[in-house]
PDB file of C-alpha atoms in Angstrom:
ATOM      1  CA  MET A   1      34.426 -18.168  -4.652  1.00  0.00           C
ATOM      2  CA  PRO A   2      33.184 -16.699  -1.321  1.00  0.00           C
ATOM      3  CA  GLN A   3      29.615 -17.547  -0.400  1.00  0.00           C
ATOM      4  CA  VAL A   4      26.881 -16.252   1.885  1.00  0.00           C
ATOM      5  CA  GLN A   5      23.899 -18.018   3.369  1.00  0.00           C
ATOM      6  CA  LEU A   6      20.451 -16.436   3.157  1.00  0.00           C
ATOM      7  CA  ARG A   7      16.966 -17.108   4.389  1.00  0.00           C
ATOM      8  CA  PHE A   8      13.816 -15.106   3.695  1.00  0.00           C
ATOM      9  CA  TYR A   9      10.859 -15.334   6.077  1.00  0.00           C
ATOM     10  CA  GLU A  10       7.075 -15.362   5.816  1.00  0.00           C
ATOM     11  CA  GLU A  11       5.517 -13.507   2.857  1.00  0.00           C
ATOM     12  CA  LEU A  12       8.896 -12.463   1.468  1.00  0.00           C
ATOM     13  CA  ASN A  13       8.937 -15.999   0.084  1.00  0.00           C
ATOM     14  CA  ASP A  14       6.232 -14.904  -2.376  1.00  0.00           C
ATOM     15  CA  PHE A  15       8.997 -13.328  -4.466  1.00  0.00           C
ATOM     16  CA  LEU A  16      11.278 -16.387  -4.564  1.00  0.00           C
ATOM     17  CA  PRO A  17      11.278 -19.447  -6.810  1.00  0.00           C
ATOM     18  CA  PRO A  18       9.824 -22.549  -5.072  1.00  0.00           C
ATOM     19  CA  GLU A  19      13.177 -24.162  -4.344  1.00  0.00           C
ATOM     20  CA  ARG A  20      14.304 -21.148  -2.255  1.00  0.00           C
ATOM     21  CA  ARG A  21      11.167 -20.635  -0.223  1.00  0.00           C
ATOM     22  CA  LYS A  22      11.303 -21.135   3.563  1.00  0.00           C
ATOM     23  CA  VAL A  23      14.781 -22.655   3.458  1.00  0.00           C
ATOM     24  CA  SER A  24      18.338 -21.461   3.902  1.00  0.00           C
ATOM     25  CA  PHE A  25      20.370 -21.402   0.695  1.00  0.00           C
ATOM     26  CA  THR A  26      23.876 -20.387  -0.349  1.00  0.00           C
ATOM     27  CA  HIS A  27      24.794 -17.712  -2.874  1.00  0.00           C
ATOM     28  CA  ASP A  28      28.106 -16.922  -4.532  1.00  0.00           C
ATOM     29  CA  LEU A  29      29.469 -13.528  -3.519  1.00  0.00           C
ATOM     30  CA  SER A  30      31.082 -12.439  -6.767  1.00  0.00           C
ATOM     31  CA  ARG A  31      31.563  -8.750  -5.924  1.00  0.00           C
ATOM     32  CA  ARG A  32      31.347  -6.186  -3.153  1.00  0.00           C
ATOM     33  CA  THR A  33      27.654  -5.497  -2.521  1.00  0.00           C
ATOM     34  CA  SER A  34      25.309  -3.954  -0.004  1.00  0.00           C
ATOM     35  CA  VAL A  35      22.729  -6.150   1.660  1.00  0.00           C
ATOM     36  CA  LYS A  36      20.002  -4.055  -0.009  1.00  0.00           C
ATOM     37  CA  ASP A  37      21.335  -4.837  -3.472  1.00  0.00           C
ATOM     38  CA  LEU A  38      21.782  -8.482  -2.552  1.00  0.00           C
ATOM     39  CA  ILE A  39      18.184  -8.780  -1.337  1.00  0.00           C
ATOM     40  CA  GLU A  40      16.783  -7.079  -4.433  1.00  0.00           C
ATOM     41  CA  SER A  41      18.864  -9.297  -6.720  1.00  0.00           C
ATOM     42  CA  PHE A  42      16.455 -12.074  -5.690  1.00  0.00           C
ATOM     43  CA  GLY A  43      13.446  -9.981  -6.724  1.00  0.00           C
ATOM     44  CA  VAL A  44      12.468  -8.937  -3.185  1.00  0.00           C
ATOM     45  CA  PRO A  45      11.718  -5.171  -3.063  1.00  0.00           C
ATOM     46  CA  HIS A  46      13.458  -3.414  -0.180  1.00  0.00           C
ATOM     47  CA  THR A  47      10.153  -1.769   0.765  1.00  0.00           C
ATOM     48  CA  GLU A  48       8.822  -5.186   1.838  1.00  0.00           C
ATOM     49  CA  VAL A  49      11.652  -5.679   4.354  1.00  0.00           C
ATOM     50  CA  GLU A  50      11.486  -4.621   7.996  1.00  0.00           C
ATOM     51  CA  VAL A  51      14.449  -6.301   9.692  1.00  0.00           C
ATOM     52  CA  ILE A  52      17.755  -7.760   8.444  1.00  0.00           C
ATOM     53  CA  LEU A  53      20.037  -9.867  10.610  1.00  0.00           C
ATOM     54  CA  ALA A  54      23.637 -10.550   9.630  1.00  0.00           C
ATOM     55  CA  ASN A  55      25.093 -13.308  11.788  1.00  0.00           C
ATOM     56  CA  GLY A  56      22.374 -12.603  14.349  1.00  0.00           C
ATOM     57  CA  ARG A  57      23.094  -8.852  14.454  1.00  0.00           C
ATOM     58  CA  SER A  58      20.607  -6.257  13.204  1.00  0.00           C
ATOM     59  CA  VAL A  59      21.951  -4.247  10.233  1.00  0.00           C
ATOM     60  CA  ASP A  60      20.660  -1.595   7.848  1.00  0.00           C
ATOM     61  CA  PHE A  61      20.462  -1.576   4.051  1.00  0.00           C
ATOM     62  CA  ALA A  62      23.944  -0.064   3.712  1.00  0.00           C
ATOM     63  CA  TYR A  63      25.647  -3.023   5.359  1.00  0.00           C
ATOM     64  CA  ILE A  64      28.359  -4.519   3.099  1.00  0.00           C
ATOM     65  CA  VAL A  65      27.945  -8.271   2.880  1.00  0.00           C
ATOM     66  CA  GLN A  66      30.979 -10.298   3.978  1.00  0.00           C
ATOM     67  CA  PRO A  67      32.066 -13.817   2.973  1.00  0.00           C
ATOM     68  CA  ASP A  68      30.386 -16.536   5.063  1.00  0.00           C
ATOM     69  CA  ASP A  69      27.711 -14.138   6.394  1.00  0.00           C
ATOM     70  CA  ARG A  70      24.412 -15.639   7.469  1.00  0.00           C
ATOM     71  CA  ILE A  71      21.704 -13.213   6.309  1.00  0.00           C
ATOM     72  CA  SER A  72      18.128 -13.460   7.624  1.00  0.00           C
ATOM     73  CA  VAL A  73      15.515 -11.192   6.040  1.00  0.00           C
ATOM     74  CA  TYR A  74      12.148 -10.472   7.672  1.00  0.00           C
ATOM     75  CA  PRO A  75       8.989  -8.664   6.547  1.00  0.00           C
ATOM     76  CA  MET A  76       7.131  -6.194   8.746  1.00  0.00           C
ATOM     77  CA  PHE A  77       6.019  -7.616  12.059  1.00  0.00           C
ATOM     78  CA  GLU A  78       2.470  -7.552  13.410  1.00  0.00           C
ATOM     79  CA  GLY A  79       2.050  -7.752  17.168  1.00  0.00           C
ATOM     80  CA  LEU A  80       5.712  -8.363  18.016  1.00  0.00           C
ATOM     81  CA  ASP A  81       7.964  -5.967  19.897  1.00  0.00           C
ATOM     82  CA  ILE A  82      11.093  -5.557  17.775  1.00  0.00           C
ATOM     83  CA  SER A  83      12.225  -2.301  19.385  1.00  0.00           C
ATOM     84  CA  PRO A  84      15.678  -3.720  20.304  1.00  0.00           C
ATOM     85  CA  LEU A  85      16.363  -4.300  16.596  1.00  0.00           C
ATOM     86  CA  LEU A  86      17.475  -1.774  14.022  1.00  0.00           C
ATOM     87  CA  ARG A  87      14.518  -0.614  11.982  1.00  0.00           C
ATOM     88  CA  LEU A  88      15.168   0.134   8.337  1.00  0.00           C
ATOM     89  CA  ARG A  89      12.999   3.257   8.111  1.00  0.00           C
ATOM     90  CA  GLU A  90      12.007   6.038  10.495  1.00  0.00           C
ATOM     91  CA  LYS A  91       8.234   5.698  10.293  1.00  0.00           C
ATOM     92  CA  PRO A  92       6.070   2.547  10.236  1.00  0.00           C
ATOM     93  CA  LEU A  93       4.930   1.252   6.883  1.00  0.00           C
ATOM     94  CA  ARG A  94       1.327   1.311   8.016  1.00  0.00           C
ATOM     95  CA  GLU A  95       0.921   5.107   8.120  1.00  0.00           C
ATOM     96  CA  PRO A  96      -2.085   5.297   5.794  1.00  0.00           C
ATOM     97  CA  HIS A  97      -1.249   7.843   3.083  1.00  0.00           C
ATOM     98  CA  PHE A  98      -0.839   6.259  -0.330  1.00  0.00           C
ATOM     99  CA  VAL A  99       0.266   6.834  -3.897  1.00  0.00           C
ATOM    100  CA  VAL A 100      -1.022   4.221  -6.324  1.00  0.00           C
ATOM    101  CA  ASP A 101       0.580   3.435  -9.669  1.00  0.00           C
ATOM    102  CA  ALA A 102      -1.216   3.968 -12.971  1.00  0.00           C
ATOM    103  CA  ASN A 103      -2.404   0.346 -13.244  1.00  0.00           C
ATOM    104  CA  LEU A 104      -4.411   0.227 -10.008  1.00  0.00           C
ATOM    105  CA  GLY A 105      -7.058   2.885 -10.566  1.00  0.00           C
ATOM    106  CA  GLN A 106     -10.000   0.894  -9.208  1.00  0.00           C
ATOM    107  CA  LEU A 107      -8.054   0.082  -6.043  1.00  0.00           C
ATOM    108  CA  ALA A 108      -7.441   3.824  -5.592  1.00  0.00           C
ATOM    109  CA  ARG A 109     -11.193   4.495  -5.804  1.00  0.00           C
ATOM    110  CA  TYR A 110     -12.002   1.750  -3.301  1.00  0.00           C
ATOM    111  CA  LEU A 111      -9.460   3.065  -0.785  1.00  0.00           C
ATOM    112  CA  ARG A 112     -10.831   6.592  -1.178  1.00  0.00           C
ATOM    113  CA  LEU A 113     -14.323   5.200  -0.582  1.00  0.00           C
ATOM    114  CA  LEU A 114     -13.012   3.851   2.739  1.00  0.00           C
ATOM    115  CA  GLY A 115     -11.635   7.269   3.648  1.00  0.00           C
ATOM    116  CA  PHE A 116      -7.933   6.901   2.843  1.00  0.00           C
ATOM    117  CA  ASP A 117      -5.745   9.621   1.389  1.00  0.00           C
ATOM    118  CA  VAL A 118      -4.811   8.201  -2.039  1.00  0.00           C
ATOM    119  CA  VAL A 119      -2.971  10.061  -4.800  1.00  0.00           C
ATOM    120  CA  TYR A 120      -3.578   8.557  -8.244  1.00  0.00           C
ATOM    121  CA  ARG A 121      -3.511   9.454 -11.931  1.00  0.00           C
ATOM    122  CA  ASN A 122      -3.892   7.049 -14.808  1.00  0.00           C
ATOM    123  CA  ASP A 123      -0.892   8.558 -16.584  1.00  0.00           C
ATOM    124  CA  PHE A 124       1.605   8.413 -13.711  1.00  0.00           C
ATOM    125  CA  THR A 125       5.108   7.322 -14.685  1.00  0.00           C
ATOM    126  CA  ASP A 126       7.161   5.231 -12.282  1.00  0.00           C
ATOM    127  CA  ARG A 127       9.452   8.213 -11.735  1.00  0.00           C
ATOM    128  CA  GLU A 128       6.490  10.414 -10.759  1.00  0.00           C
ATOM    129  CA  VAL A 129       5.183   7.805  -8.324  1.00  0.00           C
ATOM    130  CA  ALA A 130       8.622   7.498  -6.716  1.00  0.00           C
ATOM    131  CA  ARG A 131       8.992  11.283  -6.436  1.00  0.00           C
ATOM    132  CA  ILE A 132       5.556  11.738  -4.850  1.00  0.00           C
ATOM    133  CA  ALA A 133       6.211   8.902  -2.403  1.00  0.00           C
ATOM    134  CA  SER A 134       9.522  10.454  -1.359  1.00  0.00           C
ATOM    135  CA  GLU A 135       8.387  14.082  -1.141  1.00  0.00           C
ATOM    136  CA  GLU A 136       5.009  13.466   0.499  1.00  0.00           C
ATOM    137  CA  LYS A 137       5.999  10.452   2.656  1.00  0.00           C
ATOM    138  CA  ARG A 138       3.451   8.160   1.042  1.00  0.00           C
ATOM    139  CA  ILE A 139       3.229   4.378   0.787  1.00  0.00           C
ATOM    140  CA  VAL A 140       3.505   3.112  -2.778  1.00  0.00           C
ATOM    141  CA  LEU A 141       0.957   0.474  -3.808  1.00  0.00           C
ATOM    142  CA  THR A 142       1.850  -1.395  -6.972  1.00  0.00           C
ATOM    143  CA  ARG A 143       2.108  -4.755  -8.715  1.00  0.00           C
ATOM    144  CA  ASP A 144       5.396  -3.657 -10.325  1.00  0.00           C
ATOM    145  CA  ARG A 145       8.416  -4.967  -8.398  1.00  0.00           C
ATOM    146  CA  ALA A 146      10.784  -2.740 -10.359  1.00  0.00           C
ATOM    147  CA  LEU A 147       8.962   0.375  -9.148  1.00  0.00           C
ATOM    148  CA  LEU A 148       9.496  -0.643  -5.519  1.00  0.00           C
ATOM    149  CA  GLN A 149      13.224  -0.942  -6.134  1.00  0.00           C
ATOM    150  CA  HIS A 150      13.632   2.832  -6.631  1.00  0.00           C
ATOM    151  CA  ARG A 151      16.038   3.944  -3.930  1.00  0.00           C
ATOM    152  CA  ILE A 152      14.037   7.018  -2.935  1.00  0.00           C
ATOM    153  CA  ILE A 153      10.979   4.898  -2.071  1.00  0.00           C
ATOM    154  CA  THR A 154      11.142   3.995   1.611  1.00  0.00           C
ATOM    155  CA  HIS A 155       7.581   2.722   2.101  1.00  0.00           C
ATOM    156  CA  GLY A 156       5.806   0.452  -0.332  1.00  0.00           C
ATOM    157  CA  TYR A 157       3.753  -2.676  -0.722  1.00  0.00           C
ATOM    158  CA  PHE A 158       3.588  -5.182  -3.551  1.00  0.00           C
ATOM    159  CA  VAL A 159      -0.094  -6.013  -4.064  1.00  0.00           C
ATOM    160  CA  ARG A 160      -0.530  -9.761  -4.511  1.00  0.00           C
ATOM    161  CA  ALA A 161      -4.218  -9.949  -5.470  1.00  0.00           C
ATOM    162  CA  VAL A 162      -5.290  -9.353  -9.080  1.00  0.00           C
ATOM    163  CA  LYS A 163      -8.942  -8.339  -8.696  1.00  0.00           C
ATOM    164  CA  PRO A 164      -9.485  -4.807  -7.301  1.00  0.00           C
ATOM    165  CA  ARG A 165     -11.948  -5.803  -4.571  1.00  0.00           C
ATOM    166  CA  GLU A 166      -9.570  -8.439  -3.280  1.00  0.00           C
ATOM    167  CA  GLN A 167      -6.714  -5.950  -3.518  1.00  0.00           C
ATOM    168  CA  ALA A 168      -8.568  -3.570  -1.188  1.00  0.00           C
ATOM    169  CA  ARG A 169      -9.219  -6.353   1.321  1.00  0.00           C
ATOM    170  CA  GLU A 170      -5.585  -7.424   1.118  1.00  0.00           C
ATOM    171  CA  ILE A 171      -4.340  -3.897   1.880  1.00  0.00           C
ATOM    172  CA  LEU A 172      -6.651  -3.548   4.892  1.00  0.00           C
ATOM    173  CA  ALA A 173      -5.605  -6.909   6.322  1.00  0.00           C
ATOM    174  CA  ARG A 174      -1.891  -6.778   5.544  1.00  0.00           C
ATOM    175  CA  LEU A 175      -1.374  -3.220   6.819  1.00  0.00           C
ATOM    176  CA  ASP A 176      -3.881  -3.642   9.683  1.00  0.00           C
ATOM    177  CA  LEU A 177      -5.874  -0.532   8.744  1.00  0.00           C
ATOM    178  CA  TYR A 178      -9.276  -1.376  10.176  1.00  0.00           C
ATOM    179  CA  ARG A 179      -9.039   1.290  12.880  1.00  0.00           C
ATOM    180  CA  GLU A 180      -8.254   3.905  10.228  1.00  0.00           C
ATOM    181  CA  LEU A 181     -11.488   3.484   8.259  1.00  0.00           C
ATOM    182  CA  HIS A 182     -13.602   6.607   7.629  1.00  0.00           C
ATOM    183  CA  PRO A 183     -15.964   5.686   4.780  1.00  0.00           C
ATOM    184  CA  PHE A 184     -17.623   8.360   2.650  1.00  0.00           C
ATOM    185  CA  THR A 185     -15.271  11.160   3.720  1.00  0.00           C
ATOM    186  CA  ARG A 186     -13.214  11.555   0.519  1.00  0.00           C
ATOM    187  CA  CYS A 187     -13.987  12.363  -3.096  1.00  0.00           C
ATOM    188  CA  LEU A 188     -13.759   9.322  -5.358  1.00  0.00           C
ATOM    189  CA  ARG A 189     -12.736  11.536  -8.265  1.00  0.00           C
ATOM    190  CA  CYS A 190      -9.915  13.633  -6.846  1.00  0.00           C
ATOM    191  CA  ASN A 191      -9.211  12.476  -3.253  1.00  0.00           C
ATOM    192  CA  GLY A 192     -10.382  15.783  -1.731  1.00  0.00           C
ATOM    193  CA  GLU A 193     -12.091  15.853   1.661  1.00  0.00           C
ATOM    194  CA  LEU A 194     -15.897  16.078   1.785  1.00  0.00           C
ATOM    195  CA  GLU A 195     -17.867  18.629   3.800  1.00  0.00           C
ATOM    196  CA  ASP A 196     -21.563  19.054   4.584  1.00  0.00           C
ATOM    197  CA  VAL A 197     -23.204  21.837   2.566  1.00  0.00           C
ATOM    198  CA  ASP A 198     -26.662  23.376   2.202  1.00  0.00           C
ATOM    199  CA  LYS A 199     -28.744  22.152  -0.695  1.00  0.00           C
ATOM    200  CA  GLN A 200     -28.704  25.605  -2.255  1.00  0.00           C
ATOM    201  CA  ALA A 201     -24.925  25.446  -2.576  1.00  0.00           C
ATOM    202  CA  VAL A 202     -25.113  22.478  -4.987  1.00  0.00           C
ATOM    203  CA  LEU A 203     -28.551  23.050  -6.503  1.00  0.00           C
ATOM    204  CA  HIS A 204     -27.113  23.939  -9.911  1.00  0.00           C
ATOM    205  CA  GLN A 205     -25.373  20.530 -10.058  1.00  0.00           C
ATOM    206  CA  LEU A 206     -28.488  18.433  -9.423  1.00  0.00           C
ATOM    207  CA  GLU A 207     -30.868  16.629 -11.748  1.00  0.00           C
ATOM    208  CA  PRO A 208     -34.599  17.405 -11.293  1.00  0.00           C
ATOM    209  CA  LYS A 209     -35.410  14.185  -9.379  1.00  0.00           C
ATOM    210  CA  THR A 210     -32.422  14.676  -7.082  1.00  0.00           C
ATOM    211  CA  LYS A 211     -33.598  18.211  -6.315  1.00  0.00           C
ATOM    212  CA  LYS A 212     -37.058  16.862  -5.508  1.00  0.00           C
ATOM    213  CA  TYR A 213     -36.235  13.859  -3.300  1.00  0.00           C
ATOM    214  CA  TYR A 214     -32.973  14.668  -1.464  1.00  0.00           C
ATOM    215  CA  GLU A 215     -32.155  17.332   1.106  1.00  0.00           C
ATOM    216  CA  ARG A 216     -28.766  16.405   2.608  1.00  0.00           C
ATOM    217  CA  PHE A 217     -25.596  16.860   0.603  1.00  0.00           C
ATOM    218  CA  ARG A 218     -21.828  16.798   0.871  1.00  0.00           C
ATOM    219  CA  ARG A 219     -19.335  18.457  -1.442  1.00  0.00           C
ATOM    220  CA  CYS A 220     -15.676  17.946  -2.234  1.00  0.00           C
ATOM    221  CA  LYS A 221     -13.562  20.824  -0.940  1.00  0.00           C
ATOM    222  CA  ALA A 222     -11.152  20.416  -3.859  1.00  0.00           C
ATOM    223  CA  CYS A 223     -13.177  19.798  -7.038  1.00  0.00           C
ATOM    224  CA  GLY A 224     -16.712  20.690  -5.948  1.00  0.00           C
ATOM    225  CA  GLN A 225     -18.271  17.291  -6.779  1.00  0.00           C
ATOM    226  CA  ALA A 226     -21.595  16.881  -4.944  1.00  0.00           C
ATOM    227  CA  TYR A 227     -22.562  13.686  -3.074  1.00  0.00           C
ATOM    228  CA  TRP A 228     -25.837  12.472  -1.574  1.00  0.00           C
ATOM    229  CA  LYS A 229     -27.376   9.222  -0.332  1.00  0.00           C
ATOM    230  CA  GLY A 230     -29.016   8.170  -3.576  1.00  0.00           C
ATOM    231  CA  SER A 231     -29.986   4.710  -4.808  1.00  0.00           C
ATOM    232  CA  HIS A 232     -26.310   3.825  -5.150  1.00  0.00           C
ATOM    233  CA  PHE A 233     -25.584   4.402  -1.462  1.00  0.00           C
ATOM    234  CA  ASP A 234     -26.829   1.007  -0.227  1.00  0.00           C
ATOM    235  CA  ARG A 235     -24.587  -0.747  -2.759  1.00  0.00           C
ATOM    236  CA  MET A 236     -21.608   1.263  -1.594  1.00  0.00           C
ATOM    237  CA  GLU A 237     -22.344   0.469   2.055  1.00  0.00           C
ATOM    238  CA  LYS A 238     -22.479  -3.241   1.228  1.00  0.00           C
ATOM    239  CA  LEU A 239     -19.188  -2.880  -0.625  1.00  0.00           C
ATOM    240  CA  CYS A 240     -17.580  -1.286   2.437  1.00  0.00           C
ATOM    241  CA  ASP A 241     -18.890  -4.167   4.568  1.00  0.00           C
ATOM    242  CA  TYR A 242     -17.395  -6.637   2.093  1.00  0.00           C
ATOM    243  CA  PHE A 243     -13.984  -4.999   2.339  1.00  0.00           C
ATOM    244  CA  THR A 244     -13.943  -5.183   6.126  1.00  0.00           C
ATOM    245  CA  THR A 245     -15.195  -8.741   6.689  1.00  0.00           C
ATOM    246  CA  ALA A 246     -13.011 -11.836   6.870  1.00  0.00           C
ATOM    247  CA  SER A 247     -14.843 -13.484   4.010  1.00  0.00           C
ATOM    248  CA  GLY A 248     -16.959 -12.266   1.143  1.00  0.00           C
ATOM    249  CA  PRO A 249     -20.755 -12.280   0.978  1.00  0.00           C
ATOM    250  CA  THR A 250     -22.480 -15.534   0.209  1.00  0.00           C
TER     251      THR A 250
END
């Protein structure tokens, strides 16, 4: 039976069994297949892949794998000029507009806290997430590999961390988003943008002590939720600092 040789690089090895990590291995080529389908047959979502080399030549996902091919699969590159190579999507993965699947609600709130545009509902189906990602050019964030294998999803990231706070830090580091941070500019409830408003505009929403002690307010342009620097604000500032530091607080 014809065979091909494959090697996956860097964090793409997270998806492979231990015996196939960081080594070249052979695979039986039992049928005609695209390199995209071949890659995903090993559990590696195509959204995690930035560059594919077949026999040293850059190819796209539609490339039909040939007997005796040597396939090298690379994740997205940070700090390396790969402009001579064939990119697999038009826009970079790191453009920071997201859609988050139904199981990562707390991560969605944390990213909104940091100022990112994040679409989320707790009843999203995989099909809805894929449609939104395709139509609105958003990056899918999920811990579901099968979701990332939807053909219409071009940009996505498989979140490795389990705890929401560590998930937020992982996204910032892996997608190099530190320059994109704009904390306290989006509504945690609905993702709408916040604007400064006069106290009178939100007076009917405030509790008596809030009316008495606070004068500066912001309001969501979409849902009307009012925000102010109450007792919770210091905790939220510390949380933002935690997300953006190399290690957690002691």
